[in-house]
Coordinates of C-alpha atoms in Angstrom, one line a residue:
X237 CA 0.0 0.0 0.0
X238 CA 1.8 3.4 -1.2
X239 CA 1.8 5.8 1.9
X240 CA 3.2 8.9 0.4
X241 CA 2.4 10.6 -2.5
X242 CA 5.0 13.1 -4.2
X243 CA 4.1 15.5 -6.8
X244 CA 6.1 18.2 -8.6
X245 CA 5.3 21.0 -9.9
X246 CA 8.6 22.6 -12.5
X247 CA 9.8 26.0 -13.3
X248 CA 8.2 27.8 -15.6
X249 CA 9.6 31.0 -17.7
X250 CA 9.3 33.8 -20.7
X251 CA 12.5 34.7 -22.6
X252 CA 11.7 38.3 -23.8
X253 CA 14.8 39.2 -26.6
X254 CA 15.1 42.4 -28.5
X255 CA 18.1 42.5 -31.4
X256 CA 20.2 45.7 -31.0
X257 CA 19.8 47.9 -33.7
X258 CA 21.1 50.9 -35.2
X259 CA 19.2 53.4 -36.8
X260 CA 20.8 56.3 -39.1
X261 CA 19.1 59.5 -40.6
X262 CA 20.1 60.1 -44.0
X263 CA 20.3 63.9 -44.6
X264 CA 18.9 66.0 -47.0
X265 CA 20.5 67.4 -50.1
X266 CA 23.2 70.0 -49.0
X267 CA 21.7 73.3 -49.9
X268 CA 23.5 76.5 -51.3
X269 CA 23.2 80.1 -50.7
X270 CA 24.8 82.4 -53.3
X271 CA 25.5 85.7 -52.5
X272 CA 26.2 87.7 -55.4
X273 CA 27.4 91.3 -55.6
X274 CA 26.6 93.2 -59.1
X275 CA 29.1 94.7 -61.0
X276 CA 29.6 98.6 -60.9
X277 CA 31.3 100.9 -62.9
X278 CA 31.5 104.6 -61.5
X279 CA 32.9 107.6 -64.1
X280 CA 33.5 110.8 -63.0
X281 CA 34.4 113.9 -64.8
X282 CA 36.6 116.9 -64.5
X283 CA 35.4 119.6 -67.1
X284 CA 38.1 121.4 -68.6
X285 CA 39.0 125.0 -66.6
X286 CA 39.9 128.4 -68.2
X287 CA 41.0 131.1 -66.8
X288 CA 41.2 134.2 -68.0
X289 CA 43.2 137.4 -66.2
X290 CA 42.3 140.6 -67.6
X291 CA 44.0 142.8 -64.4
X292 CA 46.7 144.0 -66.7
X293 CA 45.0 144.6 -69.9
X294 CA 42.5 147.1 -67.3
X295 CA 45.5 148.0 -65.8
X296 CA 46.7 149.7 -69.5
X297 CA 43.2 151.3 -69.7
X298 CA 43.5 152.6 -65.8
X299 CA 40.7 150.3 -65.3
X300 CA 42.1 149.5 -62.1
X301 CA 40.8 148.7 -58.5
X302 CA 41.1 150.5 -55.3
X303 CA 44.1 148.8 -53.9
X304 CA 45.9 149.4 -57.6
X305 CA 45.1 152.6 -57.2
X306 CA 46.9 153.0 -54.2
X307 CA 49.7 151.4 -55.2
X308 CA 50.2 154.0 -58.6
X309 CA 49.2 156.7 -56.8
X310 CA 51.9 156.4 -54.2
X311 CA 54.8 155.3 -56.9
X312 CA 53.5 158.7 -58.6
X313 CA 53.5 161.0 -55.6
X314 CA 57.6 159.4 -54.6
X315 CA 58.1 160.2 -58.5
X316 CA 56.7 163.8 -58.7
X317 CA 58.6 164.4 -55.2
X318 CA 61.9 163.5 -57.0
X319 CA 61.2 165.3 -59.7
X320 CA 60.3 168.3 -58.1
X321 CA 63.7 168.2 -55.6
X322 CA 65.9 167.5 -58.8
X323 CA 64.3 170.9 -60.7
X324 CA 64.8 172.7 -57.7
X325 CA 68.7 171.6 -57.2
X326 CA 69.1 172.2 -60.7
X327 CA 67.4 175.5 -60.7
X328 CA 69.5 176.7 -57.5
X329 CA 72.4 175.4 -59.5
X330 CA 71.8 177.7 -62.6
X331 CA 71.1 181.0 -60.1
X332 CA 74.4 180.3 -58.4
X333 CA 75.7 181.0 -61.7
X334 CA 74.5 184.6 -62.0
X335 CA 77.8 185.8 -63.0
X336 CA 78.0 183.8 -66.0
X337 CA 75.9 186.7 -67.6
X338 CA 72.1 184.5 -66.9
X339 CA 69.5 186.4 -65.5
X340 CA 67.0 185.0 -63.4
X341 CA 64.8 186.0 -65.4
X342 CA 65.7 183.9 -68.4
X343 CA 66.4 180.9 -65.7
X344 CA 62.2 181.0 -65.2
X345 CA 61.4 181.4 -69.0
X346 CA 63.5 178.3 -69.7
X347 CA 61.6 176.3 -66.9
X348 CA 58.3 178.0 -68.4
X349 CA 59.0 176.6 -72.0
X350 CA 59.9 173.6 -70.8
X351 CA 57.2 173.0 -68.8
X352 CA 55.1 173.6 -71.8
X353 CA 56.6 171.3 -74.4
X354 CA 54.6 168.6 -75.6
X355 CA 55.9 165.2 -77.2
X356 CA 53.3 163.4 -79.0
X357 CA 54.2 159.6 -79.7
X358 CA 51.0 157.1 -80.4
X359 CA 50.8 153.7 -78.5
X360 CA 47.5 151.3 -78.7
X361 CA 45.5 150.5 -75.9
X362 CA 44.9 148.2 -74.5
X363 CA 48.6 147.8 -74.4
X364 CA 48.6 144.2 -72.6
X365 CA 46.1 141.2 -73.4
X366 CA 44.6 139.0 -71.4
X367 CA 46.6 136.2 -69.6
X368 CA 45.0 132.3 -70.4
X369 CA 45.3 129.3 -68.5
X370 CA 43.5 126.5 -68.4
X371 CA 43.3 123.0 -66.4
X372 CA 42.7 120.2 -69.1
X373 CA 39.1 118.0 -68.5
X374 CA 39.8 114.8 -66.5
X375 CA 38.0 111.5 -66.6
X376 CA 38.5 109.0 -63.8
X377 CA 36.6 105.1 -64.2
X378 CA 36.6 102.6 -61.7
X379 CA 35.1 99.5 -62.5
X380 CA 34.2 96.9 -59.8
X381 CA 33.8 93.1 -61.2
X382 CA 31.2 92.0 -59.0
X383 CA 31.8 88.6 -57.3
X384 CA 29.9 86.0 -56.4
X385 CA 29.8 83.5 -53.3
X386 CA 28.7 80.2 -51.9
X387 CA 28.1 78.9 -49.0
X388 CA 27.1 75.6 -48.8
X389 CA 25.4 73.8 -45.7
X390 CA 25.9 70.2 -45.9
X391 CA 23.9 68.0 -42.5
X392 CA 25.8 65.5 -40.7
X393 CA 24.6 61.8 -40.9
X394 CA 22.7 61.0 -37.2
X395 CA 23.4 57.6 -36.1
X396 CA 21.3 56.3 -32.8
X397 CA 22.4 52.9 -31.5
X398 CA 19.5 51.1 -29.6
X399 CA 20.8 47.9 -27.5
X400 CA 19.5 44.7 -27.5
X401 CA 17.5 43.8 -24.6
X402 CA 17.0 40.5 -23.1
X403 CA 14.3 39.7 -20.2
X404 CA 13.3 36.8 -18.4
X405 CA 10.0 36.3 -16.6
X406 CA 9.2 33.6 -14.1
X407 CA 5.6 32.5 -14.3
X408 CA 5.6 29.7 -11.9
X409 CA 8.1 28.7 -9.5
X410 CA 9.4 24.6 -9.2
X411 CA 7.6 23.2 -6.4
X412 CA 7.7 19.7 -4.6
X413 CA 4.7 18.6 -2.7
X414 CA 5.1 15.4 -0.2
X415 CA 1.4 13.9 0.8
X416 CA 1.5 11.1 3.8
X417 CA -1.7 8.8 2.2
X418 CA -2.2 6.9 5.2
X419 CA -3.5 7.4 9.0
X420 CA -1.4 8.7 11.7
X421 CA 0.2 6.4 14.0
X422 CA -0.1 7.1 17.7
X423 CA 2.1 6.2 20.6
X424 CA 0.7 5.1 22.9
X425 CA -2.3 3.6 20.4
X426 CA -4.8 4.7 23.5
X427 CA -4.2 8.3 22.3
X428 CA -5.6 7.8 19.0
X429 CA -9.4 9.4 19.1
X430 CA -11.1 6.7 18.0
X431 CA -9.0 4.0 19.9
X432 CA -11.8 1.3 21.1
X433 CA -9.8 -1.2 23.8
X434 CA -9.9 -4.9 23.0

């Protein structure tokens, strides 16, 4: 007669796996920005300059201005006072010569006469012309080329690398179970509950 009964009860498990993977962006086509600058040309001119100085040709004319003026009146006035001090030596000269058999009276009619002598000569007027001078014209280009640039912006390959992953679940644990089939025995028998004496 089999007493003891033994059952068991195993292990049992999941075994979750996930590969490792790698996942890459690819980029876009690189794009360009050009940047150009136009071409210039820039001109400038200078027109030509004349100049025209008509001071002496007025001068000859006494078309002159205040501060001219000034100037010829003053180299006049030191003339005339030269003049004047060189008749008057020379006329004291000639009266300090009395005895010579000159009068005074014939020194004064000389002076008179020539006072009023006359010279005529002819001249043209105006007598000077008119200075020219001139600056020739001037003509200056730059030209600027232009230029253009660009600048490209090229993305960077993104690369993520996901690990694999590997779980394990338990669902049920190992398990042994020991069951006594039969009665207990009891010492002494008179303990047993239902013991009946013979």
């Amino acid at each position: 007669m089999q007493l003891i009964n033994i059952t068991s009860q195993p292990l049992k498990y999941e075994i979750h796996t996930e590969a490792a993977r790698l996942e890459m962006n690819v980029p876009k086509n690189p794009q360009g920005t050009v940047k150009r600058t136009p071409s210039q040309m820039r001109i400038r001119t200078k027109d030509i300059e004349v100049r025209l100085d008509t001071t002496e040709m007025r001068a000859s004319l006494n078309l002159r201005s205040i501060a001219s003026w000034k100037q010829v009146w003053a180299q006049q006035g030191q003339q005339a006072a030269y003049e004047v001090i060189g008749e008057n030596v020379q006329t004291g000269n000639q009266m300090q010569r009395i005895d010579d058999g000159v009068t005074i009276g014939q020194i004064v009619r000389q002076k008179m006469l020539q006072a009023a002598d006359c010279t005529t000569y002819t001249t043209y007027i105006p007598s000077e012309g008119t200075e020219i001078s001139w600056d020739p014209a001037q003509i200056n280009i730059n030209y600027d080329p232009g230029s253009v640039q660009t600048e490209w912006q090229i993305a960077q390959n993104v690369m993520n690398y996901i690990p694999g992953k590997f779980q394990m679940e338990i669902l049920q644990y190992p398990k042994v179970t020991i069951e006594y089939l039969g009665e207990p025995t009891y010492v002494p028998p008179s303990a047993a509950p239902g013991y009946v004496e013979e």
